[in-house]
CSV table of C-alpha atoms in Angstrom, one decimal:
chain,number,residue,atom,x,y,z
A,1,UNK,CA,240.7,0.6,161.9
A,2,UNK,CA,240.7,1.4,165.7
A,3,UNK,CA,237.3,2.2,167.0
A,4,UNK,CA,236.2,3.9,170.3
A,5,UNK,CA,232.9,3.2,172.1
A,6,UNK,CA,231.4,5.1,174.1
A,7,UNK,CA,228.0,4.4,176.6
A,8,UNK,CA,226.3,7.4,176.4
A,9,UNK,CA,223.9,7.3,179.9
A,10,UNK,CA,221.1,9.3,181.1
A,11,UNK,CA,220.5,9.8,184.6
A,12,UNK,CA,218.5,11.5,187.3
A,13,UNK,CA,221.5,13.8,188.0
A,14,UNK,CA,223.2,14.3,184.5
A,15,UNK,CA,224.4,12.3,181.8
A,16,UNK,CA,227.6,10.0,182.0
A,17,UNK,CA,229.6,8.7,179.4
A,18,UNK,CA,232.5,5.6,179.8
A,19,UNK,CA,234.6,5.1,176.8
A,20,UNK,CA,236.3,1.9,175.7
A,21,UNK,CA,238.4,0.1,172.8
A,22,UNK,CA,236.8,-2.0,170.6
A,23,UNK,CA,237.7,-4.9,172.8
A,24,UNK,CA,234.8,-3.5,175.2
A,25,UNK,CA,237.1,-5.1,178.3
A,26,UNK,CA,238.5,-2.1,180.2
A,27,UNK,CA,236.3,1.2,180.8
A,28,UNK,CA,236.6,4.7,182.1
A,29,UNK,CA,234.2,6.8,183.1
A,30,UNK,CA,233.7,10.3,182.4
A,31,UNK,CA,231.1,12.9,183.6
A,32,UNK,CA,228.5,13.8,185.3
A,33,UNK,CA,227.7,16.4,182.5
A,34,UNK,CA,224.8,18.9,181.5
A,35,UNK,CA,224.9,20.5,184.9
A,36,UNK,CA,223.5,17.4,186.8
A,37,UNK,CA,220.4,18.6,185.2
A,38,UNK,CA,217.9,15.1,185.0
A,39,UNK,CA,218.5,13.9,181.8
A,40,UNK,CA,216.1,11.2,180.0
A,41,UNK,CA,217.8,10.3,177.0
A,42,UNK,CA,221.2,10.5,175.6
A,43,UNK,CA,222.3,9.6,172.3
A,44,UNK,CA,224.4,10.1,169.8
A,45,UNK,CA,224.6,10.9,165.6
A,46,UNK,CA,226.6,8.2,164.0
A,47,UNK,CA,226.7,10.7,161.0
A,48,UNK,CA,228.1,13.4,162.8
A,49,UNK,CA,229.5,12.5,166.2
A,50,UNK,CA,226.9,15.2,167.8
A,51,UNK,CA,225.8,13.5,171.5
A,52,UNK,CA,222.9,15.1,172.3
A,53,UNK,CA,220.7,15.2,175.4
A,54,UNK,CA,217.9,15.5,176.5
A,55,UNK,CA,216.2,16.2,179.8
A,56,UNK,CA,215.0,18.7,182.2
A,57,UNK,CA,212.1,19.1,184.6
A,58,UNK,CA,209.2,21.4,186.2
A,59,UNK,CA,212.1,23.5,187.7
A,60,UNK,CA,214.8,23.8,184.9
A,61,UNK,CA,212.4,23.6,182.0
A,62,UNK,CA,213.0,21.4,179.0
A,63,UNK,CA,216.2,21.2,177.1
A,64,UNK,CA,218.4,19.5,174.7
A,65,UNK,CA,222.1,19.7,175.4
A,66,UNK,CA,225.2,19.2,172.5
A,67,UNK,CA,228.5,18.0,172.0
A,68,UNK,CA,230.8,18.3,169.5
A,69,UNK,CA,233.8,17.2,170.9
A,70,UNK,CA,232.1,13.5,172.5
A,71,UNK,CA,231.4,15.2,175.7
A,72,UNK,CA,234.4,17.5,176.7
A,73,UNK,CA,231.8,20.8,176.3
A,74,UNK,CA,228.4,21.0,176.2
A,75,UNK,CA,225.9,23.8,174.9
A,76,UNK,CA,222.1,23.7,175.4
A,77,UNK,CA,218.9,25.2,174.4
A,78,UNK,CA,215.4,25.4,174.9
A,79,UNK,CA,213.9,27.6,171.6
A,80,UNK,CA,211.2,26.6,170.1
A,81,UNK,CA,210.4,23.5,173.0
A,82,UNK,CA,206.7,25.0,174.2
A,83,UNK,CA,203.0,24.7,173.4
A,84,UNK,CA,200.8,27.3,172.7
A,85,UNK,CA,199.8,29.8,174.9
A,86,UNK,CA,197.1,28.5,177.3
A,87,UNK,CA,198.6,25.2,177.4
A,88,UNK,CA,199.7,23.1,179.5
A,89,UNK,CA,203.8,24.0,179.5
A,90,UNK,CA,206.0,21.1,178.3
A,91,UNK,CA,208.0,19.9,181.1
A,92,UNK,CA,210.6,17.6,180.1
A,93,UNK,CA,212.4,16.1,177.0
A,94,UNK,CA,212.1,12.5,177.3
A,95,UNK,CA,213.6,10.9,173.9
A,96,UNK,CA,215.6,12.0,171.3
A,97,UNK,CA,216.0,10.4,167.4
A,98,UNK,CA,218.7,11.6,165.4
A,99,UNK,CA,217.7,11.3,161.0
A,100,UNK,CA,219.0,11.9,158.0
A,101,UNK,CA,219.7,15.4,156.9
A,102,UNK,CA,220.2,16.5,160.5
A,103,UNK,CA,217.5,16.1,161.4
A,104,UNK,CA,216.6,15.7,165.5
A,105,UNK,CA,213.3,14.5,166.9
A,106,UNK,CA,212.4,15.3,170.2
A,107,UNK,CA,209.3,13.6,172.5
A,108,UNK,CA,208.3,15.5,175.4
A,109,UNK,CA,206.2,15.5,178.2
A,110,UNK,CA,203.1,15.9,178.2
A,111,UNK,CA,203.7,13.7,175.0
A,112,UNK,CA,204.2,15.9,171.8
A,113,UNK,CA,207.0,15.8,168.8
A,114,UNK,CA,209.1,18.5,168.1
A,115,UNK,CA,211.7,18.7,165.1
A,116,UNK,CA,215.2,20.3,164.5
A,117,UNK,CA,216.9,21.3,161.6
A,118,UNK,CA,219.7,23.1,162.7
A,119,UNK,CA,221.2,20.5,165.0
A,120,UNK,CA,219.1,21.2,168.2
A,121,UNK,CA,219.6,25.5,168.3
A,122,UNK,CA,215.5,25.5,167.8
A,123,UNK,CA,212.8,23.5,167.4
A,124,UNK,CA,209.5,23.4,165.4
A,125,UNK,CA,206.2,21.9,167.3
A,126,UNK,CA,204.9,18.9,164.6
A,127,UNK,CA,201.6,19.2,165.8
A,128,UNK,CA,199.5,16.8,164.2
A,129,UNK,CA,200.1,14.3,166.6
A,130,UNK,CA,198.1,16.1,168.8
A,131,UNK,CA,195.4,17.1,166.3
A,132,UNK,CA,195.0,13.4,166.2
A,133,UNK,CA,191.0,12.6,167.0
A,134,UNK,CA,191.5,10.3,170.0
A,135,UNK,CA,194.0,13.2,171.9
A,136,UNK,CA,191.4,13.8,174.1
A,137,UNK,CA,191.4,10.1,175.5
A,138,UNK,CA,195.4,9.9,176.1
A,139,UNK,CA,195.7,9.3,179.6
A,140,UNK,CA,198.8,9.4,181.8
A,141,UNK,CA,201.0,6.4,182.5
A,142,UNK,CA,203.3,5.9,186.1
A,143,UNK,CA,205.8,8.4,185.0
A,144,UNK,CA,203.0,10.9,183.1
A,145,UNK,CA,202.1,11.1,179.7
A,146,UNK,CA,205.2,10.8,178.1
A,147,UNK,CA,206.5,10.3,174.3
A,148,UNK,CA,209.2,7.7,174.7
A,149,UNK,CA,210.0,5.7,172.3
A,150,UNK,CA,210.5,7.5,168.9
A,151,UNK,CA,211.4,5.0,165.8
A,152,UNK,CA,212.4,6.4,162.3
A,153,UNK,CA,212.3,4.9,158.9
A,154,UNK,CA,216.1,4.7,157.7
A,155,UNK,CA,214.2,3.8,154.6
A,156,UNK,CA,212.0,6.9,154.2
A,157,UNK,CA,212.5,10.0,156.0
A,158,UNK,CA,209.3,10.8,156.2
A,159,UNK,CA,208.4,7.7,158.5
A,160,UNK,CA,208.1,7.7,162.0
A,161,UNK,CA,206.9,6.0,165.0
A,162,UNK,CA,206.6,7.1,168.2
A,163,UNK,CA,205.2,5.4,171.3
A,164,UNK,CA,202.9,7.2,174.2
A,165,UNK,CA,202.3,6.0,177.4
A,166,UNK,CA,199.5,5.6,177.7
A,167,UNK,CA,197.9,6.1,174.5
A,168,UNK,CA,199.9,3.7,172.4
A,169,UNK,CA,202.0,3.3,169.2
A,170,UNK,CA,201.0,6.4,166.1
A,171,UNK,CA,202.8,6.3,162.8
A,172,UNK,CA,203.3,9.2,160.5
A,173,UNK,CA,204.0,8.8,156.7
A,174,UNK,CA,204.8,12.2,155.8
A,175,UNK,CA,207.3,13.6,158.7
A,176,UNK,CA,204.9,14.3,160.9
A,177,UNK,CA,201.8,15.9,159.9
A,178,UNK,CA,199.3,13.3,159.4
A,179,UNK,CA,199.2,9.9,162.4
A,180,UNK,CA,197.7,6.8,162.2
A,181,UNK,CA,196.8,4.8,165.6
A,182,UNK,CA,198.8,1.3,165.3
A,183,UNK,CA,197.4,-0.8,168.0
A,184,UNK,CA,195.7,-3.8,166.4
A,185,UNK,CA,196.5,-6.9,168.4
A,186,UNK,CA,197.8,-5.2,171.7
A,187,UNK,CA,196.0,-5.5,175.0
A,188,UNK,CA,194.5,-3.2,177.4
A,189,UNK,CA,194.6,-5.7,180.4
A,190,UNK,CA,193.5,-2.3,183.0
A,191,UNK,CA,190.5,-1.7,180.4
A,192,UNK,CA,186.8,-2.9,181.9
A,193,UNK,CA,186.2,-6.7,180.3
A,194,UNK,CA,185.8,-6.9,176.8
A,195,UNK,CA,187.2,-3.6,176.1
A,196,UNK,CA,190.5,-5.2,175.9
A,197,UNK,CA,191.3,-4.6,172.6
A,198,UNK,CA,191.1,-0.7,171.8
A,199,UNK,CA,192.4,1.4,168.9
A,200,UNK,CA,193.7,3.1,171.5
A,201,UNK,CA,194.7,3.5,175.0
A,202,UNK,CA,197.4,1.0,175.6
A,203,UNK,CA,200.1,1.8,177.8
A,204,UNK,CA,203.1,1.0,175.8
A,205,UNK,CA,206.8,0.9,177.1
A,206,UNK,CA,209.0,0.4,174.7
A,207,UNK,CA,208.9,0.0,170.7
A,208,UNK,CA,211.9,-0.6,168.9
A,209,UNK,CA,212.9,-1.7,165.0
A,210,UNK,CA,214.8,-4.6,163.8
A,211,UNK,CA,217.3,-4.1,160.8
A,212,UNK,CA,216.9,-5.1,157.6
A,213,UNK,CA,213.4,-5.6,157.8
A,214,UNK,CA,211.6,-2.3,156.9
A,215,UNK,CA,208.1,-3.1,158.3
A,216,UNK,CA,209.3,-5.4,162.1
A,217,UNK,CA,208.9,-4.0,164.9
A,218,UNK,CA,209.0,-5.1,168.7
A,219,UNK,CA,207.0,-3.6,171.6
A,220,UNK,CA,207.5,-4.2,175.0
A,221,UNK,CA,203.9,-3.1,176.5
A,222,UNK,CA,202.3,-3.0,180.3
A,223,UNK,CA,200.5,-6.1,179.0
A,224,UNK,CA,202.5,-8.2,176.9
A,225,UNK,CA,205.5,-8.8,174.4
A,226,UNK,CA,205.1,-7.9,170.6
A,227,UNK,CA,206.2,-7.9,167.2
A,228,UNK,CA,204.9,-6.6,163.8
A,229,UNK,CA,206.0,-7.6,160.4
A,230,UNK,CA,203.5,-4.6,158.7
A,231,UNK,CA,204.6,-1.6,160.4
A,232,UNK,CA,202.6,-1.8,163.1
A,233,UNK,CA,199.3,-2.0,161.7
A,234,UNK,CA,198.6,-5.5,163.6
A,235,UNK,CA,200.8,-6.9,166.3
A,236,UNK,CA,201.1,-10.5,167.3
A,237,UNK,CA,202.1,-11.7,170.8
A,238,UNK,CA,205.6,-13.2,171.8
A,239,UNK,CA,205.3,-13.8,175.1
A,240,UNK,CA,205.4,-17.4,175.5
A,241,UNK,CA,208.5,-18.7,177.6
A,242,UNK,CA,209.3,-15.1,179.1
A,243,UNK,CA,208.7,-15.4,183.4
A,244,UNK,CA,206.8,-12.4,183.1
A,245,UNK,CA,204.5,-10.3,180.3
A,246,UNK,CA,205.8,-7.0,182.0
A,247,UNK,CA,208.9,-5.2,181.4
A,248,UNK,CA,210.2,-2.0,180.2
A,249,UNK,CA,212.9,-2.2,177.7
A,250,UNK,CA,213.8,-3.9,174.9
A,251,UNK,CA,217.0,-3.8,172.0
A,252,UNK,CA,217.2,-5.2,169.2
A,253,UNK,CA,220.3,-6.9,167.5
A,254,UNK,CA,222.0,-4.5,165.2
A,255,UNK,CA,221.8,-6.7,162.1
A,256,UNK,CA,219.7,-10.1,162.6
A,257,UNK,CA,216.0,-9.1,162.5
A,258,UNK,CA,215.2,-12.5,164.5
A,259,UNK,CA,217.3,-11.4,167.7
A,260,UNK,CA,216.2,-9.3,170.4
A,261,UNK,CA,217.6,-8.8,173.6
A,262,UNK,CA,214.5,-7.9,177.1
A,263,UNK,CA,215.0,-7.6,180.6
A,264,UNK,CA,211.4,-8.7,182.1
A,265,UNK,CA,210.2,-7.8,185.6
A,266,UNK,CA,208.3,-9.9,188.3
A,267,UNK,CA,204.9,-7.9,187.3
A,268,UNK,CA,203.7,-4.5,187.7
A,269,UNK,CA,202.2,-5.1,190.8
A,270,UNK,CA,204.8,-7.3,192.3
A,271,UNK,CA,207.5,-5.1,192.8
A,272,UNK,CA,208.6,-4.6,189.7
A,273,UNK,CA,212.2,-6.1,190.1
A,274,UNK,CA,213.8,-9.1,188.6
A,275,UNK,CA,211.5,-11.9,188.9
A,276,UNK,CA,212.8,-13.8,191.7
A,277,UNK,CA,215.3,-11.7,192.5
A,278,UNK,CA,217.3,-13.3,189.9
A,279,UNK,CA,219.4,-10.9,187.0
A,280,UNK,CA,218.6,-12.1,183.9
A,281,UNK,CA,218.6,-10.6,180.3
A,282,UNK,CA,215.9,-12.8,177.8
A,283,UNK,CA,217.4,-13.5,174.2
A,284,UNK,CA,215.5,-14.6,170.9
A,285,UNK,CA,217.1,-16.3,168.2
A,286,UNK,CA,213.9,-16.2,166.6
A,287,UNK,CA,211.9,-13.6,165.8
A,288,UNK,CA,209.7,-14.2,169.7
A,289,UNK,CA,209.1,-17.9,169.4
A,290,UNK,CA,211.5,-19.3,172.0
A,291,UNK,CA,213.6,-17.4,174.6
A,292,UNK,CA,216.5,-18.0,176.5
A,293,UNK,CA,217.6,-16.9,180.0
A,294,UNK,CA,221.0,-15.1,180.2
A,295,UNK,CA,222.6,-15.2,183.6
A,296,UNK,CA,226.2,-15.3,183.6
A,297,UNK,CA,227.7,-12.8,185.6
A,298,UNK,CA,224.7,-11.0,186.8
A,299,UNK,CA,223.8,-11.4,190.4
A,300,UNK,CA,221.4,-14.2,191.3
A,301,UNK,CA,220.4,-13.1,195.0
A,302,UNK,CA,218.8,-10.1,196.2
A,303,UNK,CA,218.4,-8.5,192.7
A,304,UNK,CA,215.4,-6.2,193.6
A,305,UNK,CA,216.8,-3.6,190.8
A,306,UNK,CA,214.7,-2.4,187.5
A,307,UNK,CA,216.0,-1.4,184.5
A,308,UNK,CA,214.0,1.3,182.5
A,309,UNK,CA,212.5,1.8,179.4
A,310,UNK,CA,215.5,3.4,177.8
A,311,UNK,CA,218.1,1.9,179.9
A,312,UNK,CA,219.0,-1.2,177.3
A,313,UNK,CA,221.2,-0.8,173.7
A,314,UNK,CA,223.4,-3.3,171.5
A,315,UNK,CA,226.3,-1.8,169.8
A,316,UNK,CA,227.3,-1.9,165.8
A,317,UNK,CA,230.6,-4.6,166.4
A,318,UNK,CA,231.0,-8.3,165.8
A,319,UNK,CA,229.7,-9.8,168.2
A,320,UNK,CA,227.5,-7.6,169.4
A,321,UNK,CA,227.6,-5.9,172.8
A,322,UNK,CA,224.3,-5.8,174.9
A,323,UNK,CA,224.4,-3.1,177.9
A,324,UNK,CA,222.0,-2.2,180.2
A,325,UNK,CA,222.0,0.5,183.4
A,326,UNK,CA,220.0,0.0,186.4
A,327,UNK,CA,217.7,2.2,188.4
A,328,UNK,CA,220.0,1.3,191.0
A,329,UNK,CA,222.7,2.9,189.3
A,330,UNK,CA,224.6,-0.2,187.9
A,331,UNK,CA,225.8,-0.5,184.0
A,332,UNK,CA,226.4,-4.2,182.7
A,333,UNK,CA,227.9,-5.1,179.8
A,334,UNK,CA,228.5,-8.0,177.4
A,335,UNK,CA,230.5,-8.4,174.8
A,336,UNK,CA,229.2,-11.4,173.6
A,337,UNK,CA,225.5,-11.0,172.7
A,338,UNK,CA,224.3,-11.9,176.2
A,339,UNK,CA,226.3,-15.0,176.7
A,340,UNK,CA,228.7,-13.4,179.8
A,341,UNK,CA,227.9,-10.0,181.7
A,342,UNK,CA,230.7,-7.3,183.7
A,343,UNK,CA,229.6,-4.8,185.8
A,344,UNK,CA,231.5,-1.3,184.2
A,345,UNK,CA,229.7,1.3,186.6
A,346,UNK,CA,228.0,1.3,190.0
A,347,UNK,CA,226.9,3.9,192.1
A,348,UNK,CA,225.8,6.0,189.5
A,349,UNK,CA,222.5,7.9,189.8
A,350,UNK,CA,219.6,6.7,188.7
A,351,UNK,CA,220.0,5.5,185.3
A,352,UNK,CA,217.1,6.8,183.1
A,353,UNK,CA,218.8,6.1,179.6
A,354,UNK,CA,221.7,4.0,177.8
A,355,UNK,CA,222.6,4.5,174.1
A,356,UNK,CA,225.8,3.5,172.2
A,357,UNK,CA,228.1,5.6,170.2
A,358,UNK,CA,231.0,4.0,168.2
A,359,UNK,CA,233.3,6.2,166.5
A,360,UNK,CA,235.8,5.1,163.9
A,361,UNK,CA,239.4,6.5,164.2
């Protein structure tokens, strides 16, 4: 069965997309799309097709763009993407999560979750999340207080994480109405001594699932590297053998649980670029306990380039592809889980988001 993959990216002046065979060794690139609007997250419904985007900013409003035709026309709307009156307005879409039913999450900023059932014509404000008791405590991180990361359940529909910067990872049981702080474990290094260790308050980056093990999760935070085995509830740290306890994102293997794929930074306040100024992608076999340092063909002089939170997916094949986009506007590729790299795109704006699509002819 011939298969097409396509990079779905977000940037600072619209969203890209370059399209390849399953071979994953010659790319074109198509775009930019969504009216060079700022777009924060692109992805796409493997049940459907759909690419959606998301995106916006104190000028354009928030918006979530579609596609039904993998990016040849796009259609977008706004309805239903607001607080209540006397609030303070939402001002961007930041992450999108596609479920089951048809379902589409969206996480704004300033960090709320908003729902779709009719494939992103309107939304419906869940607004528990901010009914939760420590709301009033959520502080901003560097880029605002944003809803980033948003994890479902492919196991219960009902289930969801999301991750706040910076007020730290919430679960929700029952699709949205109810949270729970999930935070046990996870440090507050910024916090006055000894109040290291709150319920609440940490600025997470990036939290995302592994497969086939319902209750594992991996968080990249501001201070420290993380996985969970209960769903969150407690969080044990995996730092050991990383250069660095900072980065931004994180992507897990599409079907080994033990394999995760980070690209760590020289420190938060060391410039935030690869440490040494050295490209590198960090792999785990397993689970966090050892890493290994990826470097073949990425640059290994003057790499003062970040990658952000979003910026980093694996695709569905055999091997695995690993992909990353720069804020320097660079995409790089392997298509062997890590062990070589090609540069695919360069000069592209800012890249904000990278997500992978596969579609099966």
């Amino acid at each position: 069965m011939a298969r097409t993959v396509l990079v779905l990216v977000g940037t600072r002046k619209g969203a890209f997309i370059l399209e390849s065979d399953g071979g994953r060794s010659a790319w074109t690139l198509r775009g930019p799309y969504c009216e060079t609007w700022p777009m924060n997250h692109v992805v796409g419904d493997p049940a459907t097709g759909r690419i959606y985007a998301g995106g916006g900013n104190e000028w354009f409003g928030p918006a979530v763009w579609q596609s039904d035709d993998l990016g040849a026309s796009w259609r977008h709307s706004s309805r239903g993407l607001a607080y209540a009156e006397g609030e303070t307005p939402v001002k961007t879409v930041w992450s999108l999560a596609a479920g089951s039913g048809g379902a589409l999450y969206a996480g704004v900023e300033p960090a709320g979750l908003f729902r779709s059932d009719d494939g992103g014509e309107s939304f419906t404000h869940l607004d528990g999340l901010q009914q939760h008791p420590s709301r009033a405590e959520w502080n901003p991180g560097g880029a605002g207080l944003i809803l980033h990361s948003l994890v479902l359940d492919p196991e219960d529909p009902n289930g969801v994480w999301v991750g706040i910067s910076a007020a730290g990872v919430f679960h929700s049981a029952d699709g949205g109405k109810t949270w729970d702080a999930r935070n046990r474990g996870t440090r507050a290094d910024y916090l006055p001594e000894g109040q290291n260790y709150p319920e609440h308050g940490q600025c997470v980056h990036c939290v995302v699932k592994a497969p086939g093990m319902r209750h594992r999760l991996y968080q990249q935070n501001h201070c420290g590297m993380y996985r969970s085995d209960d769903g969150g509830t407690s969080w044990s740290s995996i730092e050991q053998g990383l250069p660095s306890s900072f980065g931004f994102p994180a992507a897990a293997h599409p079907r080994d649980p033990d394999t995760l794929f980070l690209v760590p930074l020289n420190g938060d306040t060391a410039g935030r670029f690869m440490p040494d100024a050295k490209a590198a992608v960090w792999r785990t076999r397993d689970g966090g306990t050892s890493w290994t340092a990826l470097r073949a063909g990425l640059p290994q002089q003057n790499a003062f380039f970040n990658v952000l939170r979003q910026a980093m997916a694996t695709d569905t094949l055999e091997p695995a592809g690993v992909y990353f986009g720069t804020g320097s506007g660079e995409l790089y590729v392997s298509a062997d889980e890590g062990e070589s790299w090609s540069r695919i795109a360069e000069h592209l704006p800012a890249i904000s988001s990278v997500e992978i699509l596969v579609v099966e002819a």
